[in-house]
Amino acid sequence: MCAKKFDFPAPVLLTTTDDVAQICAKLRQEPYVTIDTEFVREKTYWPELCLVQLGGIDDVVLIDTLAPGLDLTPLAELLDAPDCIKVFHAARQDLEIFLHLFDRLPRSIFDTQVAAMVAGFGDQVGYDSLVGSITGKAIDKAHRFSDWSARPLTPAQIAYAAADVTYLRVVYESLHAQLKEEGRLRWADAEQAVLTEEKTFRPDPRRLWEKLKARTSNRRMLGVLREVAAWREGAAQEANIPRQRLIRDESLLEIAAIRPTDADALSRVRGVTRGFAEGRMGAGLLDAVGIGLDLPEDALPKPASKSDKPRPSSALVAMLRVLLAAKCEEHGVAPKLVATADDLDRIAIGEKEVSPLKGWRKELFGIDALALVKGEIALAVVEGRVVLRPFEIESFSKPASGHDV
């Protein structure tokens, strides 16, 4: 594809509340606005917002969120506007920032990364790749790892930041038109619904222990692990420190295993300094250990176990995987968006409450997947492509054409 020439408005850097209010009031009246953020997070739990980029019909503005005395209330009002679609690419981090900043999520969201997966651009396609595919324009990503908290911003940084919302307008219009023509806008809407739920960005602290994947069936250890993991999350948020910098996963697992009850024992855990153990943080962590030790047996978490579940046929799962690839190839959809490996295992053993058996996924893949599991259809190779056939025993003894599998 030959790169086209695009004429975008020159970016304007805003540093005053009045200027932000004026542009946000104008953008609220437009059908959509493209949005991106730049932030730093290496040393904090919460992202430090440094820049917000907005792209409108006639405007490209960069809001310097670090400008002294700047009030971002007008930006919150823009994000609240129901009739103006807020277009992001890979929106999760941006939405997390706005939820923390304004204590609510933006309304009317469109994520071009999700839309691109529905439109057949592959799994989690990057912004620069998507822009290149749709416009033929190469995006300079040299400033991807800039220190956005440093001031003043350089002209190159401003140009880079502006490109994240200018070309996004072209991408949005192209994807929206394609999905509308193909009748897939509701597919994209269904996938983006998770981005409208606060629980997506605020996980239950008492479920975080599950991510640590403790290899034990000792329920007391798991109970302590649940309490100390929940404590770490709250303490990291309060102190605004990355959870791993506060105390590492490996240390939490060891604490859950040995269950220290005093500062001296806690200080002997790898990765825990004596200063930490004897300080306020150490006291809070020991309190969490004590809560876990005092839990009654029936309140202790149960280890994850797959021993009670039937094991799926590896051959059947392989056939479902081929079917998934064939259907996604036929419809131009990323397979990862339709079904995971775990989904295929669950379908193979007859489970019904699986996402590929609901909504648009069922139309695209689920109905045929169930038919394959029931032996009602077969897979065949015809002219180099996998196709579906009604199952007929005779077809396996005397194939008319192609190759059945």
Short mmCIF file of N, CA, C and O in Angstrom, two decimals, residues 206-207 209-210 216-227 292 295-304:
data_model
loop_
_atom_site.label_atom_id
_atom_site.label_comp_id
_atom_site.label_asym_id
_atom_site.label_seq_id
_atom_site.Cartn_x
_atom_site.Cartn_y
_atom_site.Cartn_z
N ARG A 206 -9.12 -9.73 47.50
CA ARG A 206 -9.13 -11.05 48.14
C ARG A 206 -9.16 -12.18 47.11
O ARG A 206 -9.25 -13.35 47.48
N ARG A 207 -9.04 -11.82 45.83
CA ARG A 207 -8.89 -12.84 44.79
C ARG A 207 -7.49 -12.82 44.19
O ARG A 207 -7.16 -13.67 43.35
N TRP A 209 -4.63 -13.56 45.42
CA TRP A 209 -3.77 -14.69 45.77
C TRP A 209 -3.80 -15.76 44.69
O TRP A 209 -2.81 -16.49 44.52
N GLU A 210 -4.89 -15.86 43.97
CA GLU A 210 -5.02 -16.89 42.95
C GLU A 210 -3.99 -16.71 41.84
O GLU A 210 -3.56 -17.69 41.22
N THR A 216 0.44 -25.81 46.26
CA THR A 216 0.19 -26.48 47.54
C THR A 216 -1.28 -26.80 47.67
O THR A 216 -2.13 -26.13 47.08
N SER A 217 -1.57 -27.82 48.44
CA SER A 217 -2.96 -28.14 48.78
C SER A 217 -3.23 -27.80 50.25
O SER A 217 -4.31 -28.09 50.76
N ASN A 218 -2.27 -27.15 50.91
CA ASN A 218 -2.40 -26.76 52.31
C ASN A 218 -3.33 -25.55 52.39
O ASN A 218 -2.95 -24.43 52.02
N ARG A 219 -4.53 -25.76 52.88
CA ARG A 219 -5.52 -24.68 52.90
C ARG A 219 -5.14 -23.57 53.88
O ARG A 219 -5.48 -22.41 53.66
N ARG A 220 -4.45 -23.90 54.95
CA ARG A 220 -4.02 -22.87 55.89
C ARG A 220 -3.03 -21.94 55.22
O ARG A 220 -3.08 -20.71 55.37
N MET A 221 -2.10 -22.51 54.46
CA MET A 221 -1.15 -21.68 53.72
C MET A 221 -1.88 -20.79 52.74
O MET A 221 -1.56 -19.59 52.61
N LEU A 222 -2.87 -21.33 52.06
CA LEU A 222 -3.62 -20.54 51.10
C LEU A 222 -4.42 -19.44 51.80
O LEU A 222 -4.57 -18.34 51.26
N GLY A 223 -4.91 -19.73 52.99
CA GLY A 223 -5.64 -18.71 53.75
C GLY A 223 -4.74 -17.55 54.12
O GLY A 223 -5.13 -16.38 54.01
N VAL A 224 -3.54 -17.86 54.58
CA VAL A 224 -2.58 -16.80 54.91
C VAL A 224 -2.17 -16.05 53.66
O VAL A 224 -2.07 -14.81 53.66
N LEU A 225 -1.96 -16.78 52.55
CA LEU A 225 -1.58 -16.14 51.30
C LEU A 225 -2.66 -15.16 50.84
O LEU A 225 -2.36 -14.06 50.37
N ARG A 226 -3.91 -15.55 50.98
CA ARG A 226 -5.00 -14.66 50.59
C ARG A 226 -4.97 -13.37 51.40
O ARG A 226 -5.14 -12.28 50.85
N GLU A 227 -4.72 -13.48 52.69
CA GLU A 227 -4.73 -12.29 53.55
C GLU A 227 -3.53 -11.39 53.28
O GLU A 227 -3.68 -10.16 53.22
N GLY A 292 -5.00 -14.72 58.84
CA GLY A 292 -5.02 -15.99 58.14
C GLY A 292 -4.90 -17.18 59.07
O GLY A 292 -5.54 -18.22 58.86
N LEU A 295 -8.32 -17.96 60.90
CA LEU A 295 -9.51 -18.31 60.13
C LEU A 295 -10.00 -19.70 60.48
O LEU A 295 -9.20 -20.64 60.60
N PRO A 296 -11.31 -19.88 60.66
CA PRO A 296 -11.83 -21.23 60.87
C PRO A 296 -11.65 -22.07 59.60
O PRO A 296 -11.53 -21.54 58.49
N GLU A 297 -11.64 -23.37 59.77
CA GLU A 297 -11.37 -24.27 58.66
C GLU A 297 -12.32 -24.05 57.49
O GLU A 297 -11.91 -24.09 56.32
N ASP A 298 -13.59 -23.82 57.79
CA ASP A 298 -14.55 -23.69 56.70
C ASP A 298 -14.44 -22.36 55.95
O ASP A 298 -15.10 -22.16 54.93
N ALA A 299 -13.60 -21.44 56.47
CA ALA A 299 -13.42 -20.16 55.79
C ALA A 299 -12.13 -20.13 54.96
O ALA A 299 -11.85 -19.13 54.29
N LEU A 300 -11.38 -21.21 54.98
CA LEU A 300 -10.13 -21.26 54.24
C LEU A 300 -10.40 -21.53 52.76
O LEU A 300 -11.31 -22.29 52.42
N PRO A 301 -9.63 -20.92 51.87
CA PRO A 301 -9.84 -21.17 50.43
C PRO A 301 -9.44 -22.59 50.06
O PRO A 301 -8.59 -23.20 50.71
N LYS A 302 -10.08 -23.08 49.04
CA LYS A 302 -9.76 -24.43 48.56
C LYS A 302 -8.79 -24.35 47.39
O LYS A 302 -8.89 -23.45 46.55
N PRO A 303 -7.83 -25.26 47.34
CA PRO A 303 -6.88 -25.22 46.22
C PRO A 303 -7.57 -25.53 44.91
O PRO A 303 -8.54 -26.29 44.87
N ALA A 304 -7.08 -24.91 43.86
CA ALA A 304 -7.62 -25.21 42.54
C ALA A 304 -7.30 -26.65 42.19
O ALA A 304 -6.19 -27.12 42.38
#
